[in-house]
Coordinates of C-alpha atoms in Angstrom, one line a residue:
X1 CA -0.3 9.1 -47.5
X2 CA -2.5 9.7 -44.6
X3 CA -2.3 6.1 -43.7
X4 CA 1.2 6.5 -43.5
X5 CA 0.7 9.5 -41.0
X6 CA -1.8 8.1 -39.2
X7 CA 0.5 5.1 -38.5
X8 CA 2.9 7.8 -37.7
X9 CA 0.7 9.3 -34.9
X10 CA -0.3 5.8 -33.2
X11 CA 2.9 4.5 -32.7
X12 CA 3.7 7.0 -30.2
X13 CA 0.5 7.0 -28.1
X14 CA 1.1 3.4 -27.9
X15 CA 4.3 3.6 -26.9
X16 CA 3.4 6.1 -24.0
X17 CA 0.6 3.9 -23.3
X18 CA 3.4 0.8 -22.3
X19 CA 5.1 3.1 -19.9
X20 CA 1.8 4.4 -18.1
X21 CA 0.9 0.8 -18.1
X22 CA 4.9 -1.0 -17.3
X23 CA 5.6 -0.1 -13.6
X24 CA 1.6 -1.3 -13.1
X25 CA 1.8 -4.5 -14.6
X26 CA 5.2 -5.1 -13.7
X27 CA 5.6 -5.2 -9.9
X28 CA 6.6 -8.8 -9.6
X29 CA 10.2 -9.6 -11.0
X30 CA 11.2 -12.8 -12.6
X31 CA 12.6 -13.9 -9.4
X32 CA 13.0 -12.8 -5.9
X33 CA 16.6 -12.0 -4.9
X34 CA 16.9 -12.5 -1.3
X35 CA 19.6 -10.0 -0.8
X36 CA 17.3 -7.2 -2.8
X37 CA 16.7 -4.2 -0.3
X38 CA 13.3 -3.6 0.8
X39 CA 12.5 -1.0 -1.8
X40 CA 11.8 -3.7 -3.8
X41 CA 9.4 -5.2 -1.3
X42 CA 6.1 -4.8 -0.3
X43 CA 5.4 -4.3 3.5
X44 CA 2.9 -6.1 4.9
X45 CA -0.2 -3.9 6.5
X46 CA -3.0 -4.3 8.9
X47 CA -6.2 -2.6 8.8
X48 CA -5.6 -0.6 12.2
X49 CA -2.3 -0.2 11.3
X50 CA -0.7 -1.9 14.5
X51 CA 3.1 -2.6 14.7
X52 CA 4.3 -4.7 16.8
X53 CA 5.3 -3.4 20.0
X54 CA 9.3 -4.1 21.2
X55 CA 10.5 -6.6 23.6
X56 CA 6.8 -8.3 23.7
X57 CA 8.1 -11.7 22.9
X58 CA 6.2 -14.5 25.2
X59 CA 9.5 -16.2 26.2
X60 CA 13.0 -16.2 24.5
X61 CA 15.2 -14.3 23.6
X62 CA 15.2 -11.2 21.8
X63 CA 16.1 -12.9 18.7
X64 CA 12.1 -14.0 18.6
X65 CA 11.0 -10.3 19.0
X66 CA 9.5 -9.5 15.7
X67 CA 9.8 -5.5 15.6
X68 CA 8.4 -2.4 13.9
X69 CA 6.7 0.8 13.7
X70 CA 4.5 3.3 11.5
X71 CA 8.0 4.0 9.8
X72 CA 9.8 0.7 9.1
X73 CA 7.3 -2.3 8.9
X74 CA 8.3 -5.3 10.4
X75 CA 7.6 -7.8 7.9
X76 CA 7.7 -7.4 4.0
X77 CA 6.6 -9.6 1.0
X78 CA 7.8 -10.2 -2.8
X79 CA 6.8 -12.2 -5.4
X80 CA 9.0 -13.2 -8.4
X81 CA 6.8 -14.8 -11.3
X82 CA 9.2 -16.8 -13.2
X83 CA 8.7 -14.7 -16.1
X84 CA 6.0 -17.5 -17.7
X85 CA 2.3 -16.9 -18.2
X86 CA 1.0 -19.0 -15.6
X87 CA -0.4 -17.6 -12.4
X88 CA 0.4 -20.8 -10.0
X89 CA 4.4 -20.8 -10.5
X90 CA 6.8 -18.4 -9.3
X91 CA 8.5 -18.1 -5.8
X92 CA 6.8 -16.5 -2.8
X93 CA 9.1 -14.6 -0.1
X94 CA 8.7 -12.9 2.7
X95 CA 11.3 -10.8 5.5
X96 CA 10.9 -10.1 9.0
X97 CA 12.7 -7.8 11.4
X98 CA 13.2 -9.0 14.6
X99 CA 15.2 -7.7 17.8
X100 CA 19.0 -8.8 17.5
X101 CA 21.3 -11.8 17.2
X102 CA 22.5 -13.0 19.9
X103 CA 25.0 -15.5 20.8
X104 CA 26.1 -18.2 18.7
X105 CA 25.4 -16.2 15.6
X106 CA 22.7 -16.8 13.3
X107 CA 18.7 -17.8 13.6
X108 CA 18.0 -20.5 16.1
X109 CA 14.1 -20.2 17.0
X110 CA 11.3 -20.5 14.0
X111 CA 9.5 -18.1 12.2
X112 CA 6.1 -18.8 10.4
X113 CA 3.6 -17.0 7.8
X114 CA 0.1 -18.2 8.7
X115 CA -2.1 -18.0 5.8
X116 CA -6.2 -17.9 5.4
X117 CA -6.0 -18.2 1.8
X118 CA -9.8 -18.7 1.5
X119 CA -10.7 -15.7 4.4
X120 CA -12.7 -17.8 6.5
X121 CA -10.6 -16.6 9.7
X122 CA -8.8 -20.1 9.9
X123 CA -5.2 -20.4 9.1
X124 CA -5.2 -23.5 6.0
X125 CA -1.5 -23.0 5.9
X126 CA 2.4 -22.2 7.3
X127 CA 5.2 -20.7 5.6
X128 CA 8.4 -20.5 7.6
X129 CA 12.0 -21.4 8.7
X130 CA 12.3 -23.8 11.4
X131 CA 16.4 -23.4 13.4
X132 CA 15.2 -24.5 16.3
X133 CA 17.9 -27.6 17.5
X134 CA 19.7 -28.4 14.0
X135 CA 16.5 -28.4 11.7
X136 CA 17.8 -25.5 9.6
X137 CA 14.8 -26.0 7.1
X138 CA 12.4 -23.8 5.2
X139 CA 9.5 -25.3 4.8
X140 CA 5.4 -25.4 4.5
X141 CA 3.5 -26.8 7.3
X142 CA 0.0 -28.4 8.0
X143 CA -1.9 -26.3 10.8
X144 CA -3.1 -29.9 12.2
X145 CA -6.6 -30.5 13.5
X146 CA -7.4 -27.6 15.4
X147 CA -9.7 -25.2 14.7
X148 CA -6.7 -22.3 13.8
X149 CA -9.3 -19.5 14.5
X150 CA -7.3 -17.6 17.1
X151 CA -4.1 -18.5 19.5
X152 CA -5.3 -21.4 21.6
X153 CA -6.9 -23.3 19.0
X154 CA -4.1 -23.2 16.4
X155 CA -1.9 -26.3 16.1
X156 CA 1.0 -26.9 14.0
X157 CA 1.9 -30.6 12.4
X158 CA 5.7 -30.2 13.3
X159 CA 6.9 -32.1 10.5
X160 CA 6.6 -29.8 7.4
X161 CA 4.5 -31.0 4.8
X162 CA 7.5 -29.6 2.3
X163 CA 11.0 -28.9 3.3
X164 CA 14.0 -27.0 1.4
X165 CA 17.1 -26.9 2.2
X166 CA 17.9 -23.5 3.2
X167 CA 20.8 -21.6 0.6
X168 CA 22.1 -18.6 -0.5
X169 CA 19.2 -18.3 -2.8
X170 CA 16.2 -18.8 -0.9
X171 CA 17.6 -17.9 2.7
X172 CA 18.9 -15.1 4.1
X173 CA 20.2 -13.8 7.4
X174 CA 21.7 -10.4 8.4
X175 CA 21.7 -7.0 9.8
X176 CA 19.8 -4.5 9.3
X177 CA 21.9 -1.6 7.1
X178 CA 21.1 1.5 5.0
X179 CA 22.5 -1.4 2.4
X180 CA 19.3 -3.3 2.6
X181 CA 17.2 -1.0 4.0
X182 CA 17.7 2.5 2.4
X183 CA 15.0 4.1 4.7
X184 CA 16.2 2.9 7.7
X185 CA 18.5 6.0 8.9
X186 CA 19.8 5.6 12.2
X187 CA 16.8 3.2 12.9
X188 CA 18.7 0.1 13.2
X189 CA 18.0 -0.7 17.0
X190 CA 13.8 -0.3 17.0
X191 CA 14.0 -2.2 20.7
X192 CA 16.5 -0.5 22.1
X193 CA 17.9 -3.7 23.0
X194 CA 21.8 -2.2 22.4
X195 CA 21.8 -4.4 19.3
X196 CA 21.3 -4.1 16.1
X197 CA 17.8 -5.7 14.4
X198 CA 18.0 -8.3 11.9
X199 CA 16.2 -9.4 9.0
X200 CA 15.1 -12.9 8.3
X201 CA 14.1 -13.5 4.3
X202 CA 13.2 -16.6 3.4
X203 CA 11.3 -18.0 -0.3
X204 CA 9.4 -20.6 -1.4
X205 CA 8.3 -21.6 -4.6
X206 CA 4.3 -21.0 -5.2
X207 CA 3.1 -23.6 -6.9
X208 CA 4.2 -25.5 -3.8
X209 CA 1.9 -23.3 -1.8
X210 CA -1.0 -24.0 -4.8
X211 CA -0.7 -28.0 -4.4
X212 CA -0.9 -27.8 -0.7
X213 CA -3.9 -25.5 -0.6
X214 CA -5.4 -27.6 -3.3
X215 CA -4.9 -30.9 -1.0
X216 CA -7.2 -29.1 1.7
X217 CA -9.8 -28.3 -0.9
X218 CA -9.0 -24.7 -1.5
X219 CA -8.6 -25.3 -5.6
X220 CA -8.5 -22.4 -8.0
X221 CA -5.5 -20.7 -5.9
X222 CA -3.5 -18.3 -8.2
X223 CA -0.6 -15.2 -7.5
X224 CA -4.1 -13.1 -7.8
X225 CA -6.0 -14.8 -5.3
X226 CA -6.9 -12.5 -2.0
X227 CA -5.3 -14.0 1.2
X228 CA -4.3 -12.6 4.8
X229 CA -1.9 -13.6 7.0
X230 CA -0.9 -13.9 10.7
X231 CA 2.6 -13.9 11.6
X232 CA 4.6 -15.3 14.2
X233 CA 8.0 -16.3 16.2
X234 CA 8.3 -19.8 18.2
X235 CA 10.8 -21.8 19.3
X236 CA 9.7 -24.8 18.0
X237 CA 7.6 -25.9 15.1
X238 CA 4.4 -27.0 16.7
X239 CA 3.2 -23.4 18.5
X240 CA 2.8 -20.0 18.1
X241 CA 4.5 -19.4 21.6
X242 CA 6.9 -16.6 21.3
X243 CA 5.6 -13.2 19.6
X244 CA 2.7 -12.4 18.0
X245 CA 3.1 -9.5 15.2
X246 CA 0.7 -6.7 15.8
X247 CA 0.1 -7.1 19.2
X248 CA 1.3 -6.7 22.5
X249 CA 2.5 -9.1 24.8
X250 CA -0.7 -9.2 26.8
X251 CA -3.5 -10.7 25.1
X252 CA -6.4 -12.8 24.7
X253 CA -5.0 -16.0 23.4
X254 CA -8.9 -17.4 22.9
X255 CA -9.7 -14.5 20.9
X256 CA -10.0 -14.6 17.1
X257 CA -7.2 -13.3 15.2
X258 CA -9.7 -10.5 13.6
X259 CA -10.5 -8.6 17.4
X260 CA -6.5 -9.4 18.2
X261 CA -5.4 -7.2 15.3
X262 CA -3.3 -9.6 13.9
X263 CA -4.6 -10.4 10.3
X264 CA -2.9 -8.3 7.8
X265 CA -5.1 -6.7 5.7
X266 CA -6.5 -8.6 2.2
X267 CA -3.5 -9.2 -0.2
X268 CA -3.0 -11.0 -3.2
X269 CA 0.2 -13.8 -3.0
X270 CA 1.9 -11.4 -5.6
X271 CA 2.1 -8.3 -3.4
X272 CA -1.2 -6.6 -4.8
X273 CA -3.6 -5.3 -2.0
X274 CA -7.2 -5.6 -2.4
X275 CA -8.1 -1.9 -3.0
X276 CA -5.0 -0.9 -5.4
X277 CA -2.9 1.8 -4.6
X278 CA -4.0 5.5 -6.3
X279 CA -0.6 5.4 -8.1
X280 CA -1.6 2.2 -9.8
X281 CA -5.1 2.7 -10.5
X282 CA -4.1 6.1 -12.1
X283 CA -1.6 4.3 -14.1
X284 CA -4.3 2.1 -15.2
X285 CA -7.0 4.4 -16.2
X286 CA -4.2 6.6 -17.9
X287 CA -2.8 3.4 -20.4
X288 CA -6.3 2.2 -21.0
X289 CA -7.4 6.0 -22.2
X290 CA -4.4 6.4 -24.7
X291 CA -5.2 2.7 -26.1
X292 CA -8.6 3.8 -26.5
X293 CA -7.6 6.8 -28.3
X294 CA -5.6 4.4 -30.4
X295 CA -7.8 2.4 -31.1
X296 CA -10.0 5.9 -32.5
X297 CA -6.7 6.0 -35.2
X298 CA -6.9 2.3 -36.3
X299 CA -10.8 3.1 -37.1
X300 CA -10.4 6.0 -39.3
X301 CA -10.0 4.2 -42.4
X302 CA -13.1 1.7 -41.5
X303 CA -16.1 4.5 -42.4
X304 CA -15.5 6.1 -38.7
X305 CA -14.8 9.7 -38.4
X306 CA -12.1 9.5 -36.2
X307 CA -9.8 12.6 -34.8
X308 CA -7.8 12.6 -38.6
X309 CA -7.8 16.1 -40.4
X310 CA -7.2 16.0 -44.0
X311 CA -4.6 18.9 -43.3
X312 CA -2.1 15.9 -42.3
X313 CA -2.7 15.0 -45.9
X314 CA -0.6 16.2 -48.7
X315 CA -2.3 18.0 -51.7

């Protein structure tokens, strides 16, 4: 009979133990819906928590003009794991606001997600959408044989190394609303450009990323793995030549990205930053205390004087 309460008493603390432990362990979704608002996404930080200035773009148009502030981040990340227990599958995505969209409709320059996957202060990688001319693709790109350490010695291999065809499922174009954007308020024209900023959301699938890195030696890659990233408008696939998020339109273009500003700070591909959030750690420590205490239940009949009372027995 006091097995039978005991029993009684665990299942409980286990089950409060799962919902300390759920919203934790359950930031990625089994897929990333490119229409989600960015509640569900994860903004994208830098260490001296610089956004990038308005109307700062190197040449173009204001379509190129990546913008944002302290209150609405300028470019976000999510991570849908495919619901399996692999780490190296799943689809990457990322969104980025930028300045308006002007006339025809739609994205026509190119947007890429540099990546130092193995934080050496070189880019190994390119995530992006290239609408410059008719390309219309998503794709990864090689960073070619320059050193990649800061603006002037970055090159890009214009032909992607993997291409997708962009759809309703993996690309996404459109205005920015309290619709996708619940925190934006009236905050829908951050360059005060007279038109309304868009967002750009684009995914790709990870293990794609995984192979790539794995073909430039970086092997052992995983959702978990620390990278940073340096992000950037062009207007064609082979530069970096229209704006440069976190800085201003007059800088160094020989300095390293580090002194620019520009590398976000250390993040996991998944949406995790290196030194967790409060909230999560909390959530942690909290589910691994009741499982301990759990644990102290399952023992009691093992020799262990555990927190029974032989009150909870019946005479």
């Amino acid at each position: 009979m006091l097995e039978t309460h005991t029993a009684r008493l665990r299942l409980p603390l286990f089950l409060l133990a799962a919902l300390c432990l759920a919203p934790a362990l359950l930031r990625a979704g089994a897929t990333v819906d490119v229409a989600s608002p960015t509640t569900s996404w994860t903004a994208i930080l830098y260490p001296n928590n610089s956004p990038d200035p308005s109307n700062d773009q190197q040449t173009g148009s204001s379509e190129g003009d990546i913008v944002g502030n302290a209150t609405h981040p300028s470019v976000y990340t999510a991570f849908g794991d495919a619901g399996t227990l692999s780490t190296t599958d799943g689809t990457i995505a990322f969104r980025i606001r930028v300045g308006a969209d002007t006339s025809p409709a739609g994205f026509k320059t190119a947007a890429f997600i540099g990546i130092d996957a193995n934080n050496d202060g070189a880019l190994d990688l390119f995530l992006g959408v290239n609408n410059s001319g008719s390309k219309d693709t998503i794709g990864i790109w090689d960073p070619g044989n320059g050193l990649n350490t800061s603006p002037n010695t970055t090159t890009i291999v214009s032909t992607p190394l993997v291409s997708y065809t962009q759809t309703a499922s993996n690309y996404r174009w459109e205005a920015v609303t309290t619709a996708n954007d619940p925190t934006v308020g009236t905050a829908t024209d951050l360059d005060g450009g007279g038109q309304n900023d868009f967002f750009l959301t684009f995914s790709i699938p990870f293990n794609d990323v995984v192979v790539q890195l794995a073909a430039k030696g970086i092997t052992g890659f995983t959702q978990n793995s620390t990278l940073s990233y340096v992000i950037s408008t062009a207007t064609q696939a082979n530069s970096l030549n229209q704006d440069l998020n976190g800085v201003g339109q007059a800088y160094d273009p020989a300095a390293s990205w580090s002194s620019l500003g520009v590398v976000s700070s250390p993040i996991s591909s998944s949406g995790i930053y290196a030194i967790p959030e409060p909230s999560i750690v909390l959530q942690f420590a909290t589910g691994a205390l009741i499982l301990a205490a759990c644990g102290g239940w399952a023992k009691t009949g093992s020799g262990r004087r555990g927190p029974r009372s032989v009150s909870l027995a019946k005479a």
